[in-house]
Amino acid sequence: MKKNLAILLASGLAATSVLSACSPSGDTEKSGSGTAAAPSSGAAAAPQYEKRIKISAMVPLWGAAPPDKSSGIKMLEERYNMDYSYVPVAAADYNSKLGVVIASGEIPDLTYIGALNENWYSYLDNGVFLPLEQYINEKDTPNIAKIQEDTMNLMKYKGHIYAIPRNPSQKAAAHVLTIRKDWLDKLGLKMPTTYDELFQVAKQFADNDPDGNGKNDTYGIAVHAGSGGLGGVALMGAFKTPTNIAWSSHTDGKIYPIYAHPNFRLSLEYLVKLYGSGILSKDFVIMKGSQAEDDFLSGKAGIHGDFAWNAFTQERLDKARAVNPSFQWAAIPALTGPEGFQGYAMSAGISGFIAIPASLGKDEAKVKRLLKFLDDQMQPDMNSELYKLWNYGTAGQHYTEAGGKMALSELGNKESPRLYRITGAPGELTGLNNPNDSKDIQDIRNEAYAAALKGTPYRDPTLKLVPTATMKEKGTELNKLLFEDIVKVISGERPLSYYDQALASWKAKGGQQILDEMNQAYKESQGQ
């Protein structure tokens, strides 16, 4: 794993210039034992910090950059007695910029890392980032300390915690099958619990005019293949071959990529049956994910498989009810598969992570303040002043509150502290019952969250594995070729037996070597 960083990051050095604004300050501080008066902004009382320091942060930016100087930044600087250098980098350029910054040695105090990949582990082997476990405890970092163990384990390497998960999930609930509840009721059907029952319900959605318009213009399940992968990602969850994860374990103790999993032939047989029975759209081969979603919301399809719990939004509900005011959706609890297994695949549980440079290891007080800075952003209590400070700003200036609902002002939209956050509270704690959402949205989100965790939910076992040499060289192309052959089988262009030939070809061209290498790496990782 060890590599010369200069060689590893050479391509990044050629891409862009060093971010001089991100260099750590090296300042030290003394923490007072008391509590300071609240800043003039009227925010919640803050710990007393006697020495003003510089704090730098680098994160990816997916939209417009907030202003360099603002009332929101001023609030944070007052609270934490700091000069805050917040450096957002366009998401498309972030990885190359990160390489440049790390190669330069001028690493921001708080640095966003997007993936558990070869570069990350090379950074750790080369001592770039600081182990953090000694600073994490219920007294000083209560919110970080509450992150669930299996999520925090993703941050561990060779016995040390090297990063803080960004926006960590409590239980990592992910995609579920979503069904038209009003169609179920209209046709007098029950919620499906097995794949046979799902087939029968979907068949009636296709054949029995569930929208009552007297036309044969509906179909059962919105599955798409025109976005470069098999959509309806939650559909095959109980086969342990869902397409919202890359690899899945099997009862033989080994791990497999989804399209080469021993159970995938059963999944494929089911998909062939769905297509041949008119339950999938005839256009599914060229249909994109956005089109599948539109078909579900506009009343063409009765079941959809690409929504996670937080994808149930007011905007989507309004769009559906503009077409049909009677629209009702429901989450299907994890089905029981043909082998008796019940469960959906979970998400990774994090949205990247934040690391602190090893150079700050000599400045314990600053590390503690940085972690307090992150921990405060993860405050889960939406009624607390700290949560309101970080997510809205100052009452009367950045937001107004009425009837339990929060509304950002024009200034708040432009300058509130939320624009400068590095992380946030677990989404379930603030998103499931957000008072700004309607009861309809709160109900379906809670329903979807519970449905996703029904049975025995499972994760991609390769989240911490670095792709092997063969996988990096051949994996993408081999996966693409196998996927194309799978689509031919589903659409009836080729018989089911064609998959066996395609899988044999995949293995012969390098797939078997990928399986062997990745399983060896997985076996070794279990003792880490």
PDB file of N, CA, C and O in Angstrom, residues 21 54 72 122 126 133 137 159 169 235 309 318 337 343 355 390 399 402 409 443 472 480 483 487 502 515 526:
ATOM      1  N   ALA A  21      -4.472  29.616   0.799  1.00  0.00           N
ATOM      2  CA  ALA A  21      -5.394  30.047   1.854  1.00  0.00           C
ATOM      3  C   ALA A  21      -5.695  28.932   2.831  1.00  0.00           C
ATOM      4  O   ALA A  21      -6.243  29.176   3.902  1.00  0.00           O
ATOM      5  N   LYS A  54      -6.650  30.589  13.811  1.00  0.00           N
ATOM      6  CA  LYS A  54      -7.114  30.476  12.431  1.00  0.00           C
ATOM      7  C   LYS A  54      -7.572  29.039  12.185  1.00  0.00           C
ATOM      8  O   LYS A  54      -6.913  28.089  12.597  1.00  0.00           O
ATOM      9  N   GLY A  72     -22.967  35.464   8.535  1.00  0.00           N
ATOM     10  CA  GLY A  72     -22.912  34.085   9.016  1.00  0.00           C
ATOM     11  C   GLY A  72     -21.524  33.697   9.463  1.00  0.00           C
ATOM     12  O   GLY A  72     -21.336  33.091  10.525  1.00  0.00           O
ATOM     13  N   SER A 122      -3.260   5.374   1.183  1.00  0.00           N
ATOM     14  CA  SER A 122      -1.873   5.780   0.972  1.00  0.00           C
ATOM     15  C   SER A 122      -1.535   6.997   1.828  1.00  0.00           C
ATOM     16  O   SER A 122      -0.441   7.088   2.396  1.00  0.00           O
ATOM     17  N   ASN A 126       1.340   7.061   4.784  1.00  0.00           N
ATOM     18  CA  ASN A 126       2.401   8.068   4.732  1.00  0.00           C
ATOM     19  C   ASN A 126       2.279   9.124   5.830  1.00  0.00           C
ATOM     20  O   ASN A 126       2.967  10.147   5.793  1.00  0.00           O
ATOM     21  N   GLU A 133      -8.886   9.114  17.802  1.00  0.00           N
ATOM     22  CA  GLU A 133      -9.670   8.414  18.827  1.00  0.00           C
ATOM     23  C   GLU A 133      -9.460   8.975  20.234  1.00  0.00           C
ATOM     24  O   GLU A 133     -10.386   8.964  21.056  1.00  0.00           O
ATOM     25  N   ASN A 137     -14.945  11.631  22.934  1.00  0.00           N
ATOM     26  CA  ASN A 137     -15.545  11.131  24.165  1.00  0.00           C
ATOM     27  C   ASN A 137     -16.903  11.801  24.364  1.00  0.00           C
ATOM     28  O   ASN A 137     -17.214  12.811  23.718  1.00  0.00           O
ATOM     29  N   GLY A 159      -6.297   0.037  13.386  1.00  0.00           N
ATOM     30  CA  GLY A 159      -6.599   0.258  14.787  1.00  0.00           C
ATOM     31  C   GLY A 159      -6.849   1.686  15.196  1.00  0.00           C
ATOM     32  O   GLY A 159      -7.139   1.951  16.372  1.00  0.00           O
ATOM     33  N   SER A 169     -25.312   8.564   9.023  1.00  0.00           N
ATOM     34  CA  SER A 169     -26.652   8.020   9.228  1.00  0.00           C
ATOM     35  C   SER A 169     -26.693   7.269  10.547  1.00  0.00           C
ATOM     36  O   SER A 169     -25.683   6.738  11.007  1.00  0.00           O
ATOM     37  N   LEU A 235     -35.417  -3.375  -6.142  1.00  0.00           N
ATOM     38  CA  LEU A 235     -36.294  -4.476  -6.537  1.00  0.00           C
ATOM     39  C   LEU A 235     -35.767  -5.834  -6.104  1.00  0.00           C
ATOM     40  O   LEU A 235     -36.522  -6.684  -5.641  1.00  0.00           O
ATOM     41  N   TRP A 309     -35.476   6.948   1.817  1.00  0.00           N
ATOM     42  CA  TRP A 309     -36.491   7.593   2.653  1.00  0.00           C
ATOM     43  C   TRP A 309     -36.513   9.101   2.449  1.00  0.00           C
ATOM     44  O   TRP A 309     -37.572   9.718   2.447  1.00  0.00           O
ATOM     45  N   ASP A 318     -46.307  16.942  -4.744  1.00  0.00           N
ATOM     46  CA  ASP A 318     -47.096  17.961  -5.449  1.00  0.00           C
ATOM     47  C   ASP A 318     -47.172  17.651  -6.944  1.00  0.00           C
ATOM     48  O   ASP A 318     -48.225  17.828  -7.575  1.00  0.00           O
ATOM     49  N   GLY A 337     -37.512 -13.276  -0.017  1.00  0.00           N
ATOM     50  CA  GLY A 337     -37.061 -13.833  -1.274  1.00  0.00           C
ATOM     51  C   GLY A 337     -37.326 -15.312  -1.411  1.00  0.00           C
ATOM     52  O   GLY A 337     -37.811 -15.969  -0.468  1.00  0.00           O
ATOM     53  N   GLY A 343     -34.758  -8.628   3.338  1.00  0.00           N
ATOM     54  CA  GLY A 343     -33.926  -7.470   3.650  1.00  0.00           C
ATOM     55  C   GLY A 343     -33.631  -6.626   2.428  1.00  0.00           C
ATOM     56  O   GLY A 343     -33.571  -7.128   1.305  1.00  0.00           O
ATOM     57  N   ALA A 355     -11.037  14.912   7.660  1.00  0.00           N
ATOM     58  CA  ALA A 355      -9.784  14.538   8.309  1.00  0.00           C
ATOM     59  C   ALA A 355      -9.012  15.786   8.734  1.00  0.00           C
ATOM     60  O   ALA A 355      -9.201  16.879   8.199  1.00  0.00           O
ATOM     61  N   TRP A 390     -26.571  27.025  13.795  1.00  0.00           N
ATOM     62  CA  TRP A 390     -25.830  26.439  12.683  1.00  0.00           C
ATOM     63  C   TRP A 390     -26.672  26.299  11.412  1.00  0.00           C
ATOM     64  O   TRP A 390     -26.160  26.366  10.304  1.00  0.00           O
ATOM     65  N   TYR A 399     -33.581  34.512   9.988  1.00  0.00           N
ATOM     66  CA  TYR A 399     -34.777  33.662   9.890  1.00  0.00           C
ATOM     67  C   TYR A 399     -35.869  34.161  10.820  1.00  0.00           C
ATOM     68  O   TYR A 399     -35.633  34.944  11.744  1.00  0.00           O
ATOM     69  N   ALA A 402     -42.337  30.666  13.301  1.00  0.00           N
ATOM     70  CA  ALA A 402     -43.754  30.828  13.613  1.00  0.00           C
ATOM     71  C   ALA A 402     -44.439  29.477  13.537  1.00  0.00           C
ATOM     72  O   ALA A 402     -44.302  28.753  12.533  1.00  0.00           O
ATOM     73  N   SER A 409     -34.775  34.327   5.863  1.00  0.00           N
ATOM     74  CA  SER A 409     -34.968  35.627   5.234  1.00  0.00           C
ATOM     75  C   SER A 409     -34.099  35.711   3.988  1.00  0.00           C
ATOM     76  O   SER A 409     -33.316  34.792   3.685  1.00  0.00           O
ATOM     77  N   ASP A 443     -44.965  11.282   7.395  1.00  0.00           N
ATOM     78  CA  ASP A 443     -45.497   9.918   7.502  1.00  0.00           C
ATOM     79  C   ASP A 443     -44.803   8.962   6.536  1.00  0.00           C
ATOM     80  O   ASP A 443     -44.403   7.850   6.915  1.00  0.00           O
ATOM     81  N   LYS A 472      -9.197  -2.617 -11.334  1.00  0.00           N
ATOM     82  CA  LYS A 472      -9.000  -1.267 -11.854  1.00  0.00           C
ATOM     83  C   LYS A 472      -8.760  -1.289 -13.366  1.00  0.00           C
ATOM     84  O   LYS A 472      -9.230  -0.408 -14.085  1.00  0.00           O
ATOM     85  N   LYS A 480     -19.608  -3.481 -17.880  1.00  0.00           N
ATOM     86  CA  LYS A 480     -20.426  -2.895 -18.944  1.00  0.00           C
ATOM     87  C   LYS A 480     -20.874  -3.968 -19.936  1.00  0.00           C
ATOM     88  O   LYS A 480     -22.045  -4.015 -20.348  1.00  0.00           O
ATOM     89  N   PHE A 483     -23.466  -6.251 -18.304  1.00  0.00           N
ATOM     90  CA  PHE A 483     -24.734  -5.542 -18.194  1.00  0.00           C
ATOM     91  C   PHE A 483     -25.470  -5.521 -19.541  1.00  0.00           C
ATOM     92  O   PHE A 483     -26.683  -5.755 -19.606  1.00  0.00           O
ATOM     93  N   VAL A 487     -29.270  -7.068 -20.268  1.00  0.00           N
ATOM     94  CA  VAL A 487     -30.398  -6.331 -20.844  1.00  0.00           C
ATOM     95  C   VAL A 487     -30.983  -7.088 -22.033  1.00  0.00           C
ATOM     96  O   VAL A 487     -32.206  -7.136 -22.216  1.00  0.00           O
ATOM     97  N   ALA A 502     -22.555 -15.487 -21.051  1.00  0.00           N
ATOM     98  CA  ALA A 502     -22.002 -14.157 -20.805  1.00  0.00           C
ATOM     99  C   ALA A 502     -21.178 -14.147 -19.520  1.00  0.00           C
ATOM    100  O   ALA A 502     -20.106 -13.530 -19.454  1.00  0.00           O
ATOM    101  N   LEU A 515     -12.626 -11.736  -8.958  1.00  0.00           N
ATOM    102  CA  LEU A 515     -13.256 -12.432  -7.834  1.00  0.00           C
ATOM    103  C   LEU A 515     -12.212 -12.969  -6.860  1.00  0.00           C
ATOM    104  O   LEU A 515     -12.327 -12.792  -5.641  1.00  0.00           O
ATOM    105  N   GLN A 526     -10.809  -8.759   7.125  1.00  0.00           N
ATOM    106  CA  GLN A 526     -11.601  -9.164   8.276  1.00  0.00           C
ATOM    107  C   GLN A 526     -10.778  -9.241   9.549  1.00  0.00           C
ATOM    108  O   GLN A 526     -11.304  -9.152  10.653  1.00  0.00           O
TER     109      GLN A 526
END
